[in-house]
Coordinates of C-alpha atoms in Angstrom, one line a residue:
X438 CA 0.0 0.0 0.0
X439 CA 1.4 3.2 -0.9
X440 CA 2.1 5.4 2.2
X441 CA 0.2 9.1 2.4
X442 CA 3.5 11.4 1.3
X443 CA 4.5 8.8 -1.4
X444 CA 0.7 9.2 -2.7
X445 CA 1.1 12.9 -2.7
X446 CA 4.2 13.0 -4.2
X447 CA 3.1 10.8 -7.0
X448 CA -0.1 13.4 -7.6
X449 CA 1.3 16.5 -7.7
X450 CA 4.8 15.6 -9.5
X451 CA 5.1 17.2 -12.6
X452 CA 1.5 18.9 -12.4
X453 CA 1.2 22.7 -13.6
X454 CA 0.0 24.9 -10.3
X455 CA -1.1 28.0 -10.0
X456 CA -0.5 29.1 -6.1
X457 CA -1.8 32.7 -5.5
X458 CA -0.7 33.9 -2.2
X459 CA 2.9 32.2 -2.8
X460 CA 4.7 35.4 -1.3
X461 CA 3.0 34.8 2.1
X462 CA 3.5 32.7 5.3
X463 CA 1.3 29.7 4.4
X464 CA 1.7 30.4 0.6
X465 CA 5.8 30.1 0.5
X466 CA 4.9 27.0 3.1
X467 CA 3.1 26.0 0.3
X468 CA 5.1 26.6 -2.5
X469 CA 8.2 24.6 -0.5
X470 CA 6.2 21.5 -0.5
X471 CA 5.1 21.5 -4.1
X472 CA 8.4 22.1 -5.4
X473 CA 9.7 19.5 -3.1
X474 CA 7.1 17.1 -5.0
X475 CA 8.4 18.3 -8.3
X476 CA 5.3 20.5 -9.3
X477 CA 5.5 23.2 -11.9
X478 CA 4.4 26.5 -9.4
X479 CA 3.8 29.7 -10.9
X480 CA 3.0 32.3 -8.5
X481 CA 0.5 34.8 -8.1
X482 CA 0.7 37.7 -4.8
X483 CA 1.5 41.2 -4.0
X484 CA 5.0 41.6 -2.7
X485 CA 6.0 40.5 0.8
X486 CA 5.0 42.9 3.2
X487 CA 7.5 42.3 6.1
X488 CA 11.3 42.2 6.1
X489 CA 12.5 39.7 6.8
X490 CA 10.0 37.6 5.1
X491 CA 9.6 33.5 4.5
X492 CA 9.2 34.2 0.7
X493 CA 12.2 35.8 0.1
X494 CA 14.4 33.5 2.9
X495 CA 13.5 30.5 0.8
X496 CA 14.0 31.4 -3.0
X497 CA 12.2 29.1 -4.5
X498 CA 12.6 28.6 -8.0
X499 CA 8.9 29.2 -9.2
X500 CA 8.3 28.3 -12.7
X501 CA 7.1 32.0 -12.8
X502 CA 6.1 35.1 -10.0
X503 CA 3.2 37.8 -10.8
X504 CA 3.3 40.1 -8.4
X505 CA 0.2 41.7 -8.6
X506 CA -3.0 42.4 -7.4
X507 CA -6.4 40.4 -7.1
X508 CA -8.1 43.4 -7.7
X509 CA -6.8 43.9 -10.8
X510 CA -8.8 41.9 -12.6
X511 CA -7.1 42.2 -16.1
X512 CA -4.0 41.1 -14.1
X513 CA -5.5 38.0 -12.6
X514 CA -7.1 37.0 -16.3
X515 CA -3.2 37.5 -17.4
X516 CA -1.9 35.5 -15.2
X517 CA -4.9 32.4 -15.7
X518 CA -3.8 33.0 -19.6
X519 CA 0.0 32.8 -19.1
X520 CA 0.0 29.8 -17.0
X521 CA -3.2 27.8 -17.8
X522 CA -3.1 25.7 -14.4
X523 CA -4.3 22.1 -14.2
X524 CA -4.8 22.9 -10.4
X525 CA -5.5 25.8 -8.3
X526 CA -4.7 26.8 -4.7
X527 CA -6.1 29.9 -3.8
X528 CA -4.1 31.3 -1.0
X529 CA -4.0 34.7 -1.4
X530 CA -6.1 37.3 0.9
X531 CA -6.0 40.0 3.4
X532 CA -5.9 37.5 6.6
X533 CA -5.8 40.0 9.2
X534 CA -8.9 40.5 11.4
X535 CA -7.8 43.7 12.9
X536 CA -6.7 44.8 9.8
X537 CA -10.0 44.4 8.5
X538 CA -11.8 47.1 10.9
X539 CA -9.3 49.5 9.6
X540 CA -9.5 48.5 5.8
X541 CA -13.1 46.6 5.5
X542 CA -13.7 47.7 2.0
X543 CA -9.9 46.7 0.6
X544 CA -10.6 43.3 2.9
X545 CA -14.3 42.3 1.3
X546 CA -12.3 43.8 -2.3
X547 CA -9.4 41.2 -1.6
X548 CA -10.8 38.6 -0.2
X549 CA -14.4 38.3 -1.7
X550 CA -14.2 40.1 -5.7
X551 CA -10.6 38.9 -5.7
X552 CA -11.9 35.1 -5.9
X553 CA -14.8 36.2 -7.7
X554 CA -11.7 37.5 -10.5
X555 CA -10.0 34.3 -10.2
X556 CA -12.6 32.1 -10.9
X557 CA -14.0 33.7 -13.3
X558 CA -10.7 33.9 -15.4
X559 CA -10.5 30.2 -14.6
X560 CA -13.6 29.4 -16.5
X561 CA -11.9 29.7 -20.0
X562 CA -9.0 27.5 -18.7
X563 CA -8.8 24.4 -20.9
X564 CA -6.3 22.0 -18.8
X565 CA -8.2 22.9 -15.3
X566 CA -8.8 19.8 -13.1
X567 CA -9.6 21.4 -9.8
X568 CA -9.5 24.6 -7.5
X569 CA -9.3 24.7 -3.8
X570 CA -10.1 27.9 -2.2
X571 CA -8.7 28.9 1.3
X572 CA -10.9 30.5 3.6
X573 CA -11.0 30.5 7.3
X574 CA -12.7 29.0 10.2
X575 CA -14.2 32.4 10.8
X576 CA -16.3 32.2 7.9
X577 CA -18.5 30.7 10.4
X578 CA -21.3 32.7 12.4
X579 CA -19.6 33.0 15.8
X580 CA -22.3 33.2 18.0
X581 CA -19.8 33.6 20.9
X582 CA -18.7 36.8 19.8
X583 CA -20.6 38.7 22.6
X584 CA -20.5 35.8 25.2
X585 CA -18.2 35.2 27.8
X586 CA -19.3 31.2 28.2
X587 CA -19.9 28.2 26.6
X588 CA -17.9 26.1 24.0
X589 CA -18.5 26.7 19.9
X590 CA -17.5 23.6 17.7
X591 CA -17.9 24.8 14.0
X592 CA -18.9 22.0 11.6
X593 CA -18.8 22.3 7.9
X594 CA -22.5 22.4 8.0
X595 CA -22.9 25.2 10.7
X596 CA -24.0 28.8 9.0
X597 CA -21.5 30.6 7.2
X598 CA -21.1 34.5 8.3
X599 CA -19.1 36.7 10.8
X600 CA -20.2 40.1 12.2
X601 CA -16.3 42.0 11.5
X602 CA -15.3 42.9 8.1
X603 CA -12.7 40.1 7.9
X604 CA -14.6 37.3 9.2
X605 CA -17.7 38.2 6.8
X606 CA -15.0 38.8 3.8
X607 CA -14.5 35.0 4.1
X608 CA -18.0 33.7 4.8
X609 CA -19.2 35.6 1.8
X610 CA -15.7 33.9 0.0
X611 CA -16.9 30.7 1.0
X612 CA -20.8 31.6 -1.2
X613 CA -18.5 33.0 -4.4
X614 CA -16.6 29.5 -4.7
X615 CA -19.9 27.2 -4.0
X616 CA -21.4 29.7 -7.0
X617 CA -19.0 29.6 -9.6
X618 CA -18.6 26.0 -8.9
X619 CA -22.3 24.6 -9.2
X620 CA -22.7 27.2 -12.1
X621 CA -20.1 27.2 -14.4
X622 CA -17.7 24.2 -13.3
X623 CA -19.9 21.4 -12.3
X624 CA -21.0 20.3 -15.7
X625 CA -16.8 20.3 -16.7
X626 CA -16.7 17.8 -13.7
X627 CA -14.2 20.5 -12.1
X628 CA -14.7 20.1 -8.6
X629 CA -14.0 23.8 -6.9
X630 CA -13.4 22.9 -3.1
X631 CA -13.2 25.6 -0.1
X632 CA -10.4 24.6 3.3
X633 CA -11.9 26.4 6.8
X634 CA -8.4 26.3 8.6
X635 CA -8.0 27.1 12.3
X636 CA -5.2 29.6 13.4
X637 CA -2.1 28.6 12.1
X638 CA 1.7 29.0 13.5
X639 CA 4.5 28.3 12.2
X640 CA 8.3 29.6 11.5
X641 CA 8.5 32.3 9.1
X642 CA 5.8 33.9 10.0
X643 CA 6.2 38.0 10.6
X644 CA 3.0 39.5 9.8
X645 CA 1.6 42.4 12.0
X646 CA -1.1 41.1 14.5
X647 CA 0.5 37.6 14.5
X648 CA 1.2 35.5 18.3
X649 CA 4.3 34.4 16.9
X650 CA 5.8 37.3 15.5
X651 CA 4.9 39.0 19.1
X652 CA 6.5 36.5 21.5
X653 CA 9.8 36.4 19.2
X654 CA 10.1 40.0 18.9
X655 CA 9.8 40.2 22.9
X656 CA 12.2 37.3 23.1
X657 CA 14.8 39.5 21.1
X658 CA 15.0 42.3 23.0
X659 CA 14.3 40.6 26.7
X660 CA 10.6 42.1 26.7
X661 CA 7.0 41.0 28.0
X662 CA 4.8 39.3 25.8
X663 CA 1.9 41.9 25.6
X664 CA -1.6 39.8 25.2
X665 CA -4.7 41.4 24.1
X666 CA -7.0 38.0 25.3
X667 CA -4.6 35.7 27.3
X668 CA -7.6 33.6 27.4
X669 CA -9.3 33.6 24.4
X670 CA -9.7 30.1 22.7
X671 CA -8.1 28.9 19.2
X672 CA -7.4 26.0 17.0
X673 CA -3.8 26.7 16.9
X674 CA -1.7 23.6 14.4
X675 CA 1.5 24.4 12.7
X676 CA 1.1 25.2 9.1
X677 CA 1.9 21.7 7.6
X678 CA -1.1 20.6 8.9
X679 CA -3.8 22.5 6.9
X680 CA -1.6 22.9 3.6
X681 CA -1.4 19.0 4.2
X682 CA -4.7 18.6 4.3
X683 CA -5.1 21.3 1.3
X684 CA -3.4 19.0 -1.0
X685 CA -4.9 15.7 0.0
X686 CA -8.3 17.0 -0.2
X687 CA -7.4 18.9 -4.0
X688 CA -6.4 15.7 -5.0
X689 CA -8.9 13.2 -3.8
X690 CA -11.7 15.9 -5.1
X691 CA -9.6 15.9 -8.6
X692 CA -10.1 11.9 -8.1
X693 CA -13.4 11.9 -7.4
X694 CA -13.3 10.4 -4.1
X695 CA -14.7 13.1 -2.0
X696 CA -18.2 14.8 -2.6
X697 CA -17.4 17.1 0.2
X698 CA -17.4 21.0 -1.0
X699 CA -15.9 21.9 1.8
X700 CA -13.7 21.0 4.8
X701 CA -12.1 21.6 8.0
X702 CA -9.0 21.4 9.0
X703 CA -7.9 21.5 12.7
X704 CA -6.2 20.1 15.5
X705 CA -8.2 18.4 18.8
X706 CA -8.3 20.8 20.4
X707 CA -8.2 24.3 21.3
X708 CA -5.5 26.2 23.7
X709 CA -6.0 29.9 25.1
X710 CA -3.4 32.3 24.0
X711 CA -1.7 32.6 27.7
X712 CA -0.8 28.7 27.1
X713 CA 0.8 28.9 23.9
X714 CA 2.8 32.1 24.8
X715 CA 4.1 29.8 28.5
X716 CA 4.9 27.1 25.7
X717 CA 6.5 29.0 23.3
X718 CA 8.9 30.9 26.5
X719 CA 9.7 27.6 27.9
X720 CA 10.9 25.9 24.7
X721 CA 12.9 29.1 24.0
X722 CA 14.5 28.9 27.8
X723 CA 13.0 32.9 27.6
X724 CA 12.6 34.6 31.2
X725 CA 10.6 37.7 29.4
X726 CA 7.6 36.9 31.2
X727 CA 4.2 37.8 29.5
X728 CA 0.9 41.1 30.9
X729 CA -1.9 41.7 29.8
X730 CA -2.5 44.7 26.8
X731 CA -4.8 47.1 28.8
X732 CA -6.2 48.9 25.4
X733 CA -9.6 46.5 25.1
X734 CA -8.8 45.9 21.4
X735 CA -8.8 42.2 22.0
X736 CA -12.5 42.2 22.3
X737 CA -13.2 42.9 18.6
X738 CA -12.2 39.2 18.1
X739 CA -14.3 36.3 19.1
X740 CA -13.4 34.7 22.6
X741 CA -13.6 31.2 21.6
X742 CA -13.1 29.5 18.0
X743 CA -13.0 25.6 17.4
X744 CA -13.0 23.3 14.6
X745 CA -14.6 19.9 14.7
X746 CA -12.4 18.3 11.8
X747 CA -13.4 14.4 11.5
X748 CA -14.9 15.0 8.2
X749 CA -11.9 15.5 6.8
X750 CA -10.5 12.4 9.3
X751 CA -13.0 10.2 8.0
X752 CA -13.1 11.2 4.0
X753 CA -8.8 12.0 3.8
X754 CA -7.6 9.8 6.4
X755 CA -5.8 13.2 7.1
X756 CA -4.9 14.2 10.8
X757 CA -3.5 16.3 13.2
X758 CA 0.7 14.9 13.4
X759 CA 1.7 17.1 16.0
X760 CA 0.6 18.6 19.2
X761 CA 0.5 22.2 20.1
X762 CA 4.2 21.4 22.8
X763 CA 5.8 19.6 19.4
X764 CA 4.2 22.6 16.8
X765 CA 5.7 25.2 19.1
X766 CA 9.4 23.4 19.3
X767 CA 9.5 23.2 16.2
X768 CA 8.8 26.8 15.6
X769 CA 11.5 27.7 18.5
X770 CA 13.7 25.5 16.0
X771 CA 12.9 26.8 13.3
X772 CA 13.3 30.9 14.8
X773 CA 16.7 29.9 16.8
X774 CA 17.7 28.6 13.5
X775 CA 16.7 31.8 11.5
X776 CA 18.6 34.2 14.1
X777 CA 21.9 32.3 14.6
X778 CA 22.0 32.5 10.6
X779 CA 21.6 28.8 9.7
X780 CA 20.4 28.1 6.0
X781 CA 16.9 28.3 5.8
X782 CA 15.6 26.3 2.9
X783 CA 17.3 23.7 4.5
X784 CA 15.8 24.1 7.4
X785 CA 12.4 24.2 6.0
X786 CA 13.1 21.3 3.9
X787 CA 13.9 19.1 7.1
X788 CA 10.4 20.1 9.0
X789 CA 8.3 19.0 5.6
X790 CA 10.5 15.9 5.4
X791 CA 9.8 15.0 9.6
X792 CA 6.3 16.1 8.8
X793 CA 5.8 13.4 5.9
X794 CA 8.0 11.0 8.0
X795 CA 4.8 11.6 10.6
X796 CA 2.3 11.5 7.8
X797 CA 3.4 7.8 7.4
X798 CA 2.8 6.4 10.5
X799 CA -0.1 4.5 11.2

């Protein structure tokens, strides 16, 4: 029987992808395992935002990079034209929840015309044999947004919505890819699949608003971790578990051995911030110490988010491989690595190899 990683190796090799988002966290995550497979990636994003950035500390040798804008539609129909994918991730999106209250109408642009664009262009495509399209587990209606009690379990059938721009951008994402799919890519037998992912960590990861990027940051100059919600509730998995489960789900759809639309992707459970910040100081051998942010902005975010992902368990055969104590040594790897100058790629390359090495246990 061929083992999970081998099987995924043997479906992407040589196959054309079109990876928007590529210049991002999850996206050059992404990219590292595909080229690792031996796909032909062509990229789609804006430029990395940050400096440094996982993007440029990898280098990989896309088959080709637009850097542009989902907005731009003519650009996005370009780009469909140059490359003419045979399958689709769609990474690519303003992911930022408090960046969304500041920028709502660039967010529900981004994130909800910007897939509208792609698919679109996609429609003309004549090698196309499947999309997936990331969203987010708060594309759910969070009904503990204004409740300080009670535990919320999102399953894939559970009403899509979200009351702050960001979290609406992506339950409205979730309705554009279920349209175009049933109206123009359903008769092609295309399937056009969406990922609800809970928060993901990982190293390389230096966005603005991020846990990870905090706590490191404080680590570096001998700081306090400053917390906005110490005890607000997420699915926190290291990013090889959802892009994982992104490419096994693309290709059993492609295969036709899923009818599921949609899926989630999270670990077992759920951890409050406080606990991953005392993780993430211990593995590190930090004495910075974490307080509370007294500014109230943590309460535009939901308290408590959690996935319930044996769907994709029982449909995949994908699960969570590590726990939150391994996901954050790993990262404290990963960052120790980063700052003492170590090569990178290489680096990156060894966690997707211990991550398939996982993936093939029973």
């Amino acid at each position: 029987m061929t083992s999970p990683s081998k099987n995924l190796h043997q479906f992407w090799s040589g196959k054309r992808v079109l990876l928007t988002g590529h210049t991002g966290f999850k996206g050059s995550w992404a990219g590292a395992w595909l080229k690792r497979m031996g796909a032909e990636v062509h990229g789609f994003a804006l430029a990395p935002e940050t400096d440094p950035n996982l993007h440029d500390l990898l280098d990989l040798p896309y088959a080709s990079e637009c850097i542009a804008d989902l907005r731009d539609r003519d650009a996005v129909v370009d780009a469909v034209k140059a490359v003419d994918p045979q399958l689709v991730l769609h990474m690519a999106a303003q992911p930022l929840v408090r960046r969304g209250y500041r920028e709502p109408v660039e967010t529900m642009a981004t994130n909800i015309m910007g897939t509208a664009h792609l698919l679109d262009a996609l429609r003309t495509s004549e090698n196309l044999l499947g999309v997936l399209v990331v969203t987010s587990d708060k594309a759910y209606d969070n009904d503990s947004y204004d409740q300080a009690h009670g535990d919320v379990i999102f399953r894939e059938g559970d009403a899509l919505g979200g009351r702050d721009p960001y979290s609406a951008s992506k339950g409205a994402q979730e309705i554009v890819a279920r349209s175009f799919g049933q109206s123009f890519f359903r008769a092609k037998n295309i399937p056009v699949v969406t990922a609800r992912a809970g928060n993901v960590i990982g190293g390389g990861d230096w966005s603005e608003d991020r846990l990870m990027t905090d706590i490191i940051a404080a680590i570096a100059t001998n700081q306090a971790v400053m917390l906005r919600s110490p005890e607000a509730t997420r699915p926190w998995q290291h990013v090889l578990e959802p892009v994982a489960g992104y490419l096994m789900f693309l290709q059993a759809a492609v295969e036709g051995r899923v009818a599921e639309t949609a899926l989630n992707f999270g670990p077992d459970t759920s951890n409050t911030v406080a606990e991953v910040v005392d993780l993430m100081l211990a593995h590190w051998g930090a004495n910075s110490g974490r307080v509370t942010d007294g500014d109230g902005d943590g309460k535009k975010e939901a308290r408590t988010l959690a996935l319930d992902s044996s769907l994709a368990k029982s449909v995949l055969g994908w699960q969570p491989r590590l726990d939150l104590a391994s996901c954050i040594e790993w990262i404290a790897h990963w960052h120790k690595a980063q700052l003492a100058g170590q090569t990178m790629p290489q680096m990156t390359q060894a966690q997707i190899a211990s991550y398939e090495d996982l993936m093939d246990r029973k």
